[in-house]
Short mmCIF file of C-alpha atoms in Angstrom, two decimals:
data_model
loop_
_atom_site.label_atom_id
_atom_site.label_comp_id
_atom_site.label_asym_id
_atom_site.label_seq_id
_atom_site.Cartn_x
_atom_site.Cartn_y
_atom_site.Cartn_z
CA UNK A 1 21.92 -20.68 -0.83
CA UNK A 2 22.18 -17.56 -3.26
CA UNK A 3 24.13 -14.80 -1.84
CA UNK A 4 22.60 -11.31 -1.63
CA UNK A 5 24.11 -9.97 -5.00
CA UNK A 6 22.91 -13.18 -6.74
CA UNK A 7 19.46 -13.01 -5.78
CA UNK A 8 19.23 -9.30 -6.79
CA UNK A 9 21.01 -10.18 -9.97
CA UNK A 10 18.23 -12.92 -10.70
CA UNK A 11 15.10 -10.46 -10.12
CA UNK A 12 16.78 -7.63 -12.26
CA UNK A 13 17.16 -10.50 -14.77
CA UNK A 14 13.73 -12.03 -14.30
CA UNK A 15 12.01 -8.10 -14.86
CA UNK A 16 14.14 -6.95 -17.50
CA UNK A 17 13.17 -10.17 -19.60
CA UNK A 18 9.22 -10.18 -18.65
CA UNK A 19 9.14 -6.45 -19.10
CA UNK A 20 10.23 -6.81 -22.69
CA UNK A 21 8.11 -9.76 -23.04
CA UNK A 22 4.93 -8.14 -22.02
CA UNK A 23 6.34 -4.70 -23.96
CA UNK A 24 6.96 -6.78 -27.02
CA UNK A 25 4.31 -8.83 -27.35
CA UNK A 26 1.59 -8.76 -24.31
CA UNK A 27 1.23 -4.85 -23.95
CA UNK A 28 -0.41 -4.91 -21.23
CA UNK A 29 0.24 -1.96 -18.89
CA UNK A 30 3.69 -2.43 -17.72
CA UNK A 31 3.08 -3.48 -13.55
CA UNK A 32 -0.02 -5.60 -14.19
CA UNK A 33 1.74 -6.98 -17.12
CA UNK A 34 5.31 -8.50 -14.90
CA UNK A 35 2.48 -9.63 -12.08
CA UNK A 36 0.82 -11.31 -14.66
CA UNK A 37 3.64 -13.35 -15.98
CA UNK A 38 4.82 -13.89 -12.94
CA UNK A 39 1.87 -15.49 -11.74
CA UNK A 40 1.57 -17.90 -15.03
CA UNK A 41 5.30 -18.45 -14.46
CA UNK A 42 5.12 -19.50 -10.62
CA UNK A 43 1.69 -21.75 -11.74
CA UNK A 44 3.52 -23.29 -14.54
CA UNK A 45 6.59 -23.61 -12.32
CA UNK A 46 4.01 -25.63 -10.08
CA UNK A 47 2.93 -27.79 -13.03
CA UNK A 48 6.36 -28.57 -14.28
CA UNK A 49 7.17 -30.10 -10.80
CA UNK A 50 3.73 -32.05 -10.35
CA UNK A 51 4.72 -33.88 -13.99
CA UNK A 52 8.03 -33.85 -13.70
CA UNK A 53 9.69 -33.63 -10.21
CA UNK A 54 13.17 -34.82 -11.44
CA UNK A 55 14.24 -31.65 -12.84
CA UNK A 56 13.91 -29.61 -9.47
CA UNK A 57 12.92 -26.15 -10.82
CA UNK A 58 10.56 -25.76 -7.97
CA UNK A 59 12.66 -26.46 -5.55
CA UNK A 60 15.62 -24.40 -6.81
CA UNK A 61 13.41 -21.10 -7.48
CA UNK A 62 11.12 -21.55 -4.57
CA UNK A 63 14.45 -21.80 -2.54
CA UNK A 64 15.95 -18.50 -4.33
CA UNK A 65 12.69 -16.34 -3.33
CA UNK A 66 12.06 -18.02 0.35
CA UNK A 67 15.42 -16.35 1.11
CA UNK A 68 13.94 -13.27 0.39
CA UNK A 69 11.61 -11.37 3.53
CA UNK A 70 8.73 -9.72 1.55
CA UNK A 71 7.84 -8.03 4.79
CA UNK A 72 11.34 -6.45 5.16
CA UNK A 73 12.17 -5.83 2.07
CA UNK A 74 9.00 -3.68 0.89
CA UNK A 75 8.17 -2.00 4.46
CA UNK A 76 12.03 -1.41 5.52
CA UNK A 77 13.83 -0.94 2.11
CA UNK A 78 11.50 -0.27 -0.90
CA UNK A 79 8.52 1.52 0.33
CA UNK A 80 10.47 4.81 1.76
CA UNK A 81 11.85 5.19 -1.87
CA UNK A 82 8.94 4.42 -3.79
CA UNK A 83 6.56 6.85 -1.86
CA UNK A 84 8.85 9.51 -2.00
CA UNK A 85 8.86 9.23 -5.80
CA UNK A 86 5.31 9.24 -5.71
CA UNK A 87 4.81 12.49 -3.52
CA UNK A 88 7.09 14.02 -5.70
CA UNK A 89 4.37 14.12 -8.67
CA UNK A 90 1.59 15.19 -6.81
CA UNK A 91 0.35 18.95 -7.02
CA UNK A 92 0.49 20.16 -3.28
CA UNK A 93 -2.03 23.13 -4.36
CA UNK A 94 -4.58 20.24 -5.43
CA UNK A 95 -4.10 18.14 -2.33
CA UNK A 96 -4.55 20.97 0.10
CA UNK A 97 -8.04 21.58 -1.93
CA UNK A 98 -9.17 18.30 -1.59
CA UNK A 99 -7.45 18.13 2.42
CA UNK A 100 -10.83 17.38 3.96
CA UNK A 101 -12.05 14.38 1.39
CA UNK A 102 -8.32 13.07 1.80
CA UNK A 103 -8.21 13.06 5.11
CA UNK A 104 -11.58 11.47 6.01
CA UNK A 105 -11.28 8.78 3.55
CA UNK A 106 -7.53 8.27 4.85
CA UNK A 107 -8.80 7.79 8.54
CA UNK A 108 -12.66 7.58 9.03
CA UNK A 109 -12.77 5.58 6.04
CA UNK A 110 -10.28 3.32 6.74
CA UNK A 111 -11.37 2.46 10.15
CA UNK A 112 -15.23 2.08 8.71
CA UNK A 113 -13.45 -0.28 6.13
CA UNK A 114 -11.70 -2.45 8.47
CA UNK A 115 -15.05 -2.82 10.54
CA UNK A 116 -17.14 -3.73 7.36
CA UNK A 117 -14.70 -6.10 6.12
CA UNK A 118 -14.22 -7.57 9.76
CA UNK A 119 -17.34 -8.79 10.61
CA UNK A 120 -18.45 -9.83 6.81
CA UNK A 121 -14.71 -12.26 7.29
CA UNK A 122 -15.91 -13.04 10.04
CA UNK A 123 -19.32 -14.65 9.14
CA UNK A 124 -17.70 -16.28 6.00
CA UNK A 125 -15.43 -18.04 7.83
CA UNK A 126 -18.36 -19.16 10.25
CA UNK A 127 -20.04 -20.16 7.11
CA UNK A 128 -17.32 -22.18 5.87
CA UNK A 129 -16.87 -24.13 8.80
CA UNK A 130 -13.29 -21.94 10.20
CA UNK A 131 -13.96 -20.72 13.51
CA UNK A 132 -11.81 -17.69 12.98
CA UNK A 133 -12.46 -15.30 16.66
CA UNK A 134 -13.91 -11.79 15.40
CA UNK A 135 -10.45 -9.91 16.17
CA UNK A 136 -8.73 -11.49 14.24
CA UNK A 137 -11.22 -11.22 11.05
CA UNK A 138 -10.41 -7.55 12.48
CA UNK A 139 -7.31 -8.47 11.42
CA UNK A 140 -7.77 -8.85 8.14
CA UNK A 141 -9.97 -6.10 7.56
CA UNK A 142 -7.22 -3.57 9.16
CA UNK A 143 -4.64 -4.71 6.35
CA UNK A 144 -6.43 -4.89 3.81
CA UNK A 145 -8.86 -1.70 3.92
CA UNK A 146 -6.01 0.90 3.34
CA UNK A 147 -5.65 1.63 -0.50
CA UNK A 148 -2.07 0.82 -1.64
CA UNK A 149 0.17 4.03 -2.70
CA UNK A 150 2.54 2.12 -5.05
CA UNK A 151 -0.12 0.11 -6.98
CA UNK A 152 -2.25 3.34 -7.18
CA UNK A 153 0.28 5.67 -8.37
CA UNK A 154 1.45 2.82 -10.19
CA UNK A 155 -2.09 2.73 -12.33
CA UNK A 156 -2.73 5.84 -12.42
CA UNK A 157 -0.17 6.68 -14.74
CA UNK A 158 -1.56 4.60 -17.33
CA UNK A 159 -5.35 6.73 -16.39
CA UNK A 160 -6.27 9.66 -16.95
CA UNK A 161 -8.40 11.50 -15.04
CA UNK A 162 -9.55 15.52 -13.76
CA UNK A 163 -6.76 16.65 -11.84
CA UNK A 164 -8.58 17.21 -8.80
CA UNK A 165 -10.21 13.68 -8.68
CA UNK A 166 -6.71 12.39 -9.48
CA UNK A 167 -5.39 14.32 -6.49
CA UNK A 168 -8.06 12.63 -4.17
CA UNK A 169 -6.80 9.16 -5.35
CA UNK A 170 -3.30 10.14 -4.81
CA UNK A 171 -2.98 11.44 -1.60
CA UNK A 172 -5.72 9.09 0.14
CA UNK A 173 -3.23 6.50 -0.96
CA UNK A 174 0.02 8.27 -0.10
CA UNK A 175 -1.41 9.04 3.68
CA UNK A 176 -3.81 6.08 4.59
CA UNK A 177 -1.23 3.17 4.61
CA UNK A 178 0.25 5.11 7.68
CA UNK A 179 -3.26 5.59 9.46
CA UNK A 180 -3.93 1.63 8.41
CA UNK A 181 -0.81 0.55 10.14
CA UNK A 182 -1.62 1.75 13.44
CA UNK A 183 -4.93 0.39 12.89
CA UNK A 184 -3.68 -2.57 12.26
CA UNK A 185 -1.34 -2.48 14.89
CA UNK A 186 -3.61 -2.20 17.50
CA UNK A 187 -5.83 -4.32 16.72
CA UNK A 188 -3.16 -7.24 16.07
CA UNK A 189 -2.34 -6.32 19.50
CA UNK A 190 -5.92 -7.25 21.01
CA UNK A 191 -6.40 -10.13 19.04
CA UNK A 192 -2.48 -11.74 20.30
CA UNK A 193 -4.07 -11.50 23.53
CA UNK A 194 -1.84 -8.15 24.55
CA UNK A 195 -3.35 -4.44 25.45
CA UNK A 196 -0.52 -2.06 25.42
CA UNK A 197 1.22 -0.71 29.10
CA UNK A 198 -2.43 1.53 29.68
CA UNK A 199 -5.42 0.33 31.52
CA UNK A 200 -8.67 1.98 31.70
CA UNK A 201 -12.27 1.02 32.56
CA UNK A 202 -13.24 2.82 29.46
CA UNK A 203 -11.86 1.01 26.37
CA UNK A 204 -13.32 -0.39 23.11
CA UNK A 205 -14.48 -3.91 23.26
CA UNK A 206 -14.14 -5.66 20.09
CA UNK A 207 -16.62 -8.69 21.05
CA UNK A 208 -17.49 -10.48 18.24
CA UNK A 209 -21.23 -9.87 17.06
CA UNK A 210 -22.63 -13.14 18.44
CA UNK A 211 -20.42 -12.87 21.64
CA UNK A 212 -21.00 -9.33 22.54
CA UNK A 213 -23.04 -10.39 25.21
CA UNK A 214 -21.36 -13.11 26.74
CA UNK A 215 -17.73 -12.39 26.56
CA UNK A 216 -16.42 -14.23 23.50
CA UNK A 217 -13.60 -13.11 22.14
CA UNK A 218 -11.83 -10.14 22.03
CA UNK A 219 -10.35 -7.69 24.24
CA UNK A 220 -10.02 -4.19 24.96
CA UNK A 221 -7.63 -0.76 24.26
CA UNK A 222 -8.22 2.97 25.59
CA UNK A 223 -8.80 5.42 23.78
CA UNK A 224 -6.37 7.44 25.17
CA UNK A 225 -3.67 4.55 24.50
CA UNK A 226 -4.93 4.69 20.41
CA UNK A 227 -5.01 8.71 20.69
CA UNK A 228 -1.20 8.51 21.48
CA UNK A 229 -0.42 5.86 19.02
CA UNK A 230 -1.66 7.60 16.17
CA UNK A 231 -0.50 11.10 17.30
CA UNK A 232 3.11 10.08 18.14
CA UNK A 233 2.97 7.60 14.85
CA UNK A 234 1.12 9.30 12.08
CA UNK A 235 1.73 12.99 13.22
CA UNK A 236 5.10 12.59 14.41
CA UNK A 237 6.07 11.29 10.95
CA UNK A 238 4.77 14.32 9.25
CA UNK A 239 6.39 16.65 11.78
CA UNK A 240 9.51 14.78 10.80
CA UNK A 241 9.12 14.74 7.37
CA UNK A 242 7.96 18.60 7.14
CA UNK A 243 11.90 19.28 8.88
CA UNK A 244 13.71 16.83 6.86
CA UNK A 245 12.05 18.03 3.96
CA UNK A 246 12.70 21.82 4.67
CA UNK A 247 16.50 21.48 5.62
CA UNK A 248 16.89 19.30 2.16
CA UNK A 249 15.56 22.22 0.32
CA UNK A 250 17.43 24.62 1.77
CA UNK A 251 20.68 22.71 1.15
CA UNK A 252 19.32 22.77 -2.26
CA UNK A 253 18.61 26.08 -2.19
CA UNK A 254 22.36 27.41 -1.70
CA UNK A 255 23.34 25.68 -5.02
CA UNK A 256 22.99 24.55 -8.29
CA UNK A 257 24.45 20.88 -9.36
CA UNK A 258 21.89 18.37 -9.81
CA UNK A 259 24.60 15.30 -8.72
CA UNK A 260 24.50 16.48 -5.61
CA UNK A 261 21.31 17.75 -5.02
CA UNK A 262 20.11 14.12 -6.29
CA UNK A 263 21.90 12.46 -3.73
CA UNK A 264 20.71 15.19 -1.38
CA UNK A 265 17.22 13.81 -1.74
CA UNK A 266 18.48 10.18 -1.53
CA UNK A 267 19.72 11.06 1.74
CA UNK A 268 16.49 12.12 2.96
CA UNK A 269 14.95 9.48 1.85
CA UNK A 270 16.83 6.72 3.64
CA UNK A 271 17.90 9.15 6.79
CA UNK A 272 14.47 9.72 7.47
CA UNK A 273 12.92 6.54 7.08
CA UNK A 274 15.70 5.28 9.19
CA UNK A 275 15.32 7.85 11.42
CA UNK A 276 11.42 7.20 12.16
CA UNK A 277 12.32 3.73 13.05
CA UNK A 278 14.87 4.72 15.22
CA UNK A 279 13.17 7.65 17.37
CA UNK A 280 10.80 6.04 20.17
CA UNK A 281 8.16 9.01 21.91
CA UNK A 282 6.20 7.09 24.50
CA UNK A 283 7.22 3.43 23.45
CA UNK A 284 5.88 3.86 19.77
CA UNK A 285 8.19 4.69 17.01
CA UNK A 286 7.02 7.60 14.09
CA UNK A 287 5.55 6.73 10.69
CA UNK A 288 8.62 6.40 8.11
CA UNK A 289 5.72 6.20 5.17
CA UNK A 290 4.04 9.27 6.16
CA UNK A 291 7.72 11.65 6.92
CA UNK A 292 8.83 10.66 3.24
CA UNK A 293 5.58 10.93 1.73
CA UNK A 294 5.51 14.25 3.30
CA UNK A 295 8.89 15.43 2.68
CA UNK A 296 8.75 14.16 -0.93
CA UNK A 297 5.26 17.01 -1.18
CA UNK A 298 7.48 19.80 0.21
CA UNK A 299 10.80 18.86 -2.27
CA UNK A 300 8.54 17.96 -5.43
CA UNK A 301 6.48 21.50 -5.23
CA UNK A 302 8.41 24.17 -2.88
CA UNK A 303 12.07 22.51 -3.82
CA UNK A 304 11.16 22.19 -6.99
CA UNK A 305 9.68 25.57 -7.79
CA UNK A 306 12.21 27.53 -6.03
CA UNK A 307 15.63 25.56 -5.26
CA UNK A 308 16.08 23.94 -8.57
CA UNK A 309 16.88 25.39 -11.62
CA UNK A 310 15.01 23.82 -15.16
CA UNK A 311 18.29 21.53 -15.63
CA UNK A 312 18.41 19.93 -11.99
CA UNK A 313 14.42 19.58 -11.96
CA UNK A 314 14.64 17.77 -14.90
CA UNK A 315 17.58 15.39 -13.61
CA UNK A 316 16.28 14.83 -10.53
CA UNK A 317 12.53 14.12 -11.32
CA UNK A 318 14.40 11.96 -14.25
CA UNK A 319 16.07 10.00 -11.64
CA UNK A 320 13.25 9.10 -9.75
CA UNK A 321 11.10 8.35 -12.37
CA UNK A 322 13.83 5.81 -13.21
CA UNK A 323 14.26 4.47 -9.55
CA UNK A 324 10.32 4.15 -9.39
CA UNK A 325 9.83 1.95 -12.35
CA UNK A 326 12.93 -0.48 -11.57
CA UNK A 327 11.72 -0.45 -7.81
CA UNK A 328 8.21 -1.19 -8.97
CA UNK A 329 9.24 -3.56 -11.73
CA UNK A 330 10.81 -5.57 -8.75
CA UNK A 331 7.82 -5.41 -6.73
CA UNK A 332 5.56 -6.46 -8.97
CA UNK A 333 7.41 -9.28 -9.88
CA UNK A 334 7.95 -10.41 -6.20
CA UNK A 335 4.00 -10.22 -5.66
CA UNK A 336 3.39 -12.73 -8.39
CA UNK A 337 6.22 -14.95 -7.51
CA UNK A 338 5.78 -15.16 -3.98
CA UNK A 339 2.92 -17.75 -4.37
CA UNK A 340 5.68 -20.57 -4.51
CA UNK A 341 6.51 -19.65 -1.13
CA UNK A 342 3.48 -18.07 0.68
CA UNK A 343 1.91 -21.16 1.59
CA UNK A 344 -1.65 -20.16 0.39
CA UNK A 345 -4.26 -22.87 1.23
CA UNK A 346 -6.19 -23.87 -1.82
CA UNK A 347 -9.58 -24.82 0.93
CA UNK A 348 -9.20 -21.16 1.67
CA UNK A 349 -9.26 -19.62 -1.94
CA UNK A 350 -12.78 -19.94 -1.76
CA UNK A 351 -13.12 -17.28 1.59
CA UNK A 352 -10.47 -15.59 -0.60
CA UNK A 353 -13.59 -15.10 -3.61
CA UNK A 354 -15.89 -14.09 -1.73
CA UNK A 355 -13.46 -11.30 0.16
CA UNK A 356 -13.10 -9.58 -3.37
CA UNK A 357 -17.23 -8.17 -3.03
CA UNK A 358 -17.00 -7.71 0.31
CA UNK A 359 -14.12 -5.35 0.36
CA UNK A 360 -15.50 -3.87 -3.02
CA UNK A 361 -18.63 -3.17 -0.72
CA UNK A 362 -16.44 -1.94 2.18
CA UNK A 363 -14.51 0.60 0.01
CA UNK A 364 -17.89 1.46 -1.80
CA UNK A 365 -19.23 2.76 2.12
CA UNK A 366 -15.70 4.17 3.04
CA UNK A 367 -15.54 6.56 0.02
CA UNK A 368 -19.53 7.48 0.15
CA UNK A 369 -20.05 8.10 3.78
CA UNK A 370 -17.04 10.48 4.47
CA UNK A 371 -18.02 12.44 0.93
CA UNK A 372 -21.72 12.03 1.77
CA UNK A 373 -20.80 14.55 4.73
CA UNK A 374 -18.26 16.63 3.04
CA UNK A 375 -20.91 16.98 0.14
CA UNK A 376 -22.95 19.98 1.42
CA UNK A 377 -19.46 22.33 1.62
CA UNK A 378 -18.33 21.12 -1.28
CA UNK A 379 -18.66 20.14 -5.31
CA UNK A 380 -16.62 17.06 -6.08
CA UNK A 381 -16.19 15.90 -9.72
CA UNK A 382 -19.33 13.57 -11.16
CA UNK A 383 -18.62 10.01 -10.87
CA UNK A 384 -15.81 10.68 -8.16
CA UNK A 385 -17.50 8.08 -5.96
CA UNK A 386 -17.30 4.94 -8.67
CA UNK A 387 -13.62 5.90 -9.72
CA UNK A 388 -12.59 6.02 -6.17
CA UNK A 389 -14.02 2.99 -5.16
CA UNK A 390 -12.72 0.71 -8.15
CA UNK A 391 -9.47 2.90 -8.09
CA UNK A 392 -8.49 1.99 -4.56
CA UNK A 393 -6.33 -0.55 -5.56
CA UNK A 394 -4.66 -3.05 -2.82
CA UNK A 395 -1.20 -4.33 -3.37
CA UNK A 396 2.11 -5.60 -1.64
CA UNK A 397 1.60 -3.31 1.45
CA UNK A 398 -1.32 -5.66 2.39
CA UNK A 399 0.90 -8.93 1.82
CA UNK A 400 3.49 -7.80 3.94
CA UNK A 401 1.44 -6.55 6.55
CA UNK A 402 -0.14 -10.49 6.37
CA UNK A 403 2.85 -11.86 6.29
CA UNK A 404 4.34 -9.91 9.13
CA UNK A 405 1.49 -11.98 11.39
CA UNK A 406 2.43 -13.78 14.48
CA UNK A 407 2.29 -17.83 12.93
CA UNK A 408 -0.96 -19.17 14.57
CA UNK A 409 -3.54 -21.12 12.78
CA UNK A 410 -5.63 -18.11 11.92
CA UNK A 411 -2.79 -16.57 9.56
CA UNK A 412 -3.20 -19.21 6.35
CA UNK A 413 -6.91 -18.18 6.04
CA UNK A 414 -5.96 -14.49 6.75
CA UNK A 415 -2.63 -14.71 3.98
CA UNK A 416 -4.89 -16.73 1.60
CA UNK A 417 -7.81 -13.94 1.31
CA UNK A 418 -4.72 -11.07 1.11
CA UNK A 419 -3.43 -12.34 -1.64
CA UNK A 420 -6.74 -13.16 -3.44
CA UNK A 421 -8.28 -10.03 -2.97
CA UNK A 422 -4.46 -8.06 -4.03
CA UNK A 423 -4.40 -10.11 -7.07
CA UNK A 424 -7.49 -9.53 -8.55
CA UNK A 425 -7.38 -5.87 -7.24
CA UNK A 426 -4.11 -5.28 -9.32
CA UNK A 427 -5.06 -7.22 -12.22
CA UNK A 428 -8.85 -6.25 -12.72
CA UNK A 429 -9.52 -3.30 -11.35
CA UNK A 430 -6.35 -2.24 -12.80
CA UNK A 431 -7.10 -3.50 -16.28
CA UNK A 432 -10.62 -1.75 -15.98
CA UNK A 433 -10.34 1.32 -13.75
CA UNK A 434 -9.60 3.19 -17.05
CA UNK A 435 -12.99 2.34 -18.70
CA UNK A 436 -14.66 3.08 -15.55
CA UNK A 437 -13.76 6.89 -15.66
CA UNK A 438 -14.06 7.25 -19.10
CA UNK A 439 -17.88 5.77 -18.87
CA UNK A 440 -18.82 7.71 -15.47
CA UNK A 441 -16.69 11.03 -15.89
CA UNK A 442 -17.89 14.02 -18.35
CA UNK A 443 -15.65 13.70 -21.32
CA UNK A 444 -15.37 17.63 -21.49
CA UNK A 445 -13.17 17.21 -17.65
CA UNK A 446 -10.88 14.43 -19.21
#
């Protein structure tokens, strides 16, 4: 058994040396680059056991990493931070321009996603012989339909791209994680077999397609009970994160020292992450993704405009720049390394393959549809639908939302497509998004 500091010491180790590996020699764009060493390292690691189990590496690394909770660590330690570097970067003028595409990609979209995805799951896994009930290829679809905020903003710094498409990719990601947890919450609800404290004779039956008509399996919410969930969960964070984010910038306001004003916005950070978990309105707790994302918006454009002076702004935005690529580094590197203790299914990798088109397909519909409609009020930039559908990158938010499953016999074929479809999301589309906007954008906008 490592101790805490030991097993921290061996990841900063581990992405310190692959990060100069891949800068040295591999160049490949710094993220992708530590997942992708990562991975060759865990399937060598594999190997190296199979021909020689005597020397134990295996078991002494996959020992090191089970100790660590992916699911805790990024959704209760790393994420708060990360997004709040993120929404510190992103023009607030830009997002509120591009409000109504945001926001119905970040919730129509999501939800038309999960439903895509769902029922395509669910007739692969018919087709391969798993009798997998339709909720719970719900299941899937709800975790892994939201577009990732920390492998976006992650990629996007290596792209570039019009401002205002950039925006759209930004904050979709920075705001749809929250709507596609309380998707996903409420549907992993239904499909353990539990429908909340509310009854009602009007709720959503999520039947599977053959069953529809003869019961199957499924069950039901109200729409009133998903109403308060997302209201109390997904607005209550921003209400919370608009206050936390105003008194920080007020505090900064009154002075000028960047120490302190630094550790000012560390404070917010981790008080009001901790302090979504904490508050409970109606039984359901408040988004800590969506408060810091928003009070990261108000300190990275009000704060920054008119509480800092040139020599804070530069220290703080300098500090969180730093804190994002070490947090990310990390990240990365726990993706790739977590296959030696995931306990993927290789039977399943094949459901995993053919989960990479279908979600392609789902995000293609959840980007189109919503700007389809938005489309007669408003110009977006040519080629915004291709760039936003191979942009919307998956990542560790979708592992750790798999991972977080109840253990039944449905969550190895669930885990198993996750990490398929996050892998080649990261790695290809990442590797690729780049050529995609510079072939479908006008060159004159770039």
């Amino acid at each position: 058994m490592l101790s805490l500091f030991e097993i921290a010491a061996l990841l900063l180790v581990l992405s310190a040396v692959l990060s100069w590996l891949n800068r040295a020699y591999i160049k490949l764009p710094h993220t992708i680059g530590l997942l992708v060493m990562a991975l060759v390292a865990s399937f060598g690691i594999i190997a190296l056991e199979a021909l020689v189990p005597s020397l134990q590496v295996y078991e002494t690394l996959s020992g090191a990493i089970g100790q660590i909770d992916f699911n805790e660590t990024l959704m209760k330690g790393m994420l708060g931070f990360l997004l709040f570097a993120g929404a510190l970067h992103v023009d607030f003028a830009k997002l509120r321009d591009a409000k109504w595409a945001i926001g119905s990609m970040a919730t129509f979209g999501v939800i038309l996603s999960t439903f895509i995805v769902g029922t395509g799951f669910y007739y692969i896994a018919k087709l391969l012989g798993v009798n997998l009930p339709y909720t719970w290829a719900l299941v899937f679809g709800s975790l892994i339909s939201p577009t990732d905020p920390v492998a976006v903003l992650s990629i996007l710094k290596s792209v570039k791209m019009p401002k205002s498409l950039e925006a759209k990719i930004a904050g979709e990601s920075l705001f749809n994680d929250g709507v596609g947890v309380v998707v996903f919450t409420i549907i992993v609800a239904i499909a353990a077999g539990s429908t909340g404290d509310h009854a009602s004779t009007q709720t959503i039956m999520l039947a599977g397609p053959a069953e529809a008509a003869g019961g199957g399996h499924g069950g039901g919410v109200t729409f009133f009970s998903i109403a308060e969930l997302f209201i109390v969960d997904a607005i209550g964070g921003a209400i919370l994160g608009a206050i936390a984010g105003w008194i920080a910038y007020r505090m900064m306001a009154k002075i000028d020292e960047h120490a302190i004003e630094i550790l000012i916005s560390l404070a917010i950070v981790a008080g009001t992450y901790a302090l979504a978990q904490r508050i409970e309105i109606l039984g359901h707790h408040l988004s800590g993704p969506i408060a810091v994302v928003v009070a990261g918006l108000m300190i990275g454009n009000k704060g920054a405009s008119f509480a800092m002076s040139e020599h804070t702004k530069g220290s703080l935005f300098g500090f969180w720049e730093m804190i994002d690529e070490i947090l990310n580094s990390v990240l990365f590197l726990l993706i790739g390394l977590e296959i030696l203790v995931l306990g993927l299914v290789p039977e399943y990798a094949g459901a995993g393959l053919i989960a990479i088109p279908l979600v392609l397909l789902a995000r293609l519909c959840a980007v189109y549809v919503p700007m389809k409609v938005i489309g007669t009020f408003k110009t977006f930039t040519k080629g915004a639908v291709p760039v936003l559908t191979w942009g919307g990158v998956r990542g560790g938010i979708s592992v750790a939302l798999a991972l977080s499953l109840p253990e039944n016999e449905y969550k190895p074929l669930i885990l198993t497509a996750t990490y398929c479809v996050v892998v080649f999301s990261i790695i290809v589309q990442g590797l690729t998004v780049k050529n995609v906007v510079q072939k479908v954008v006008d060159p004159k906008l770039l």
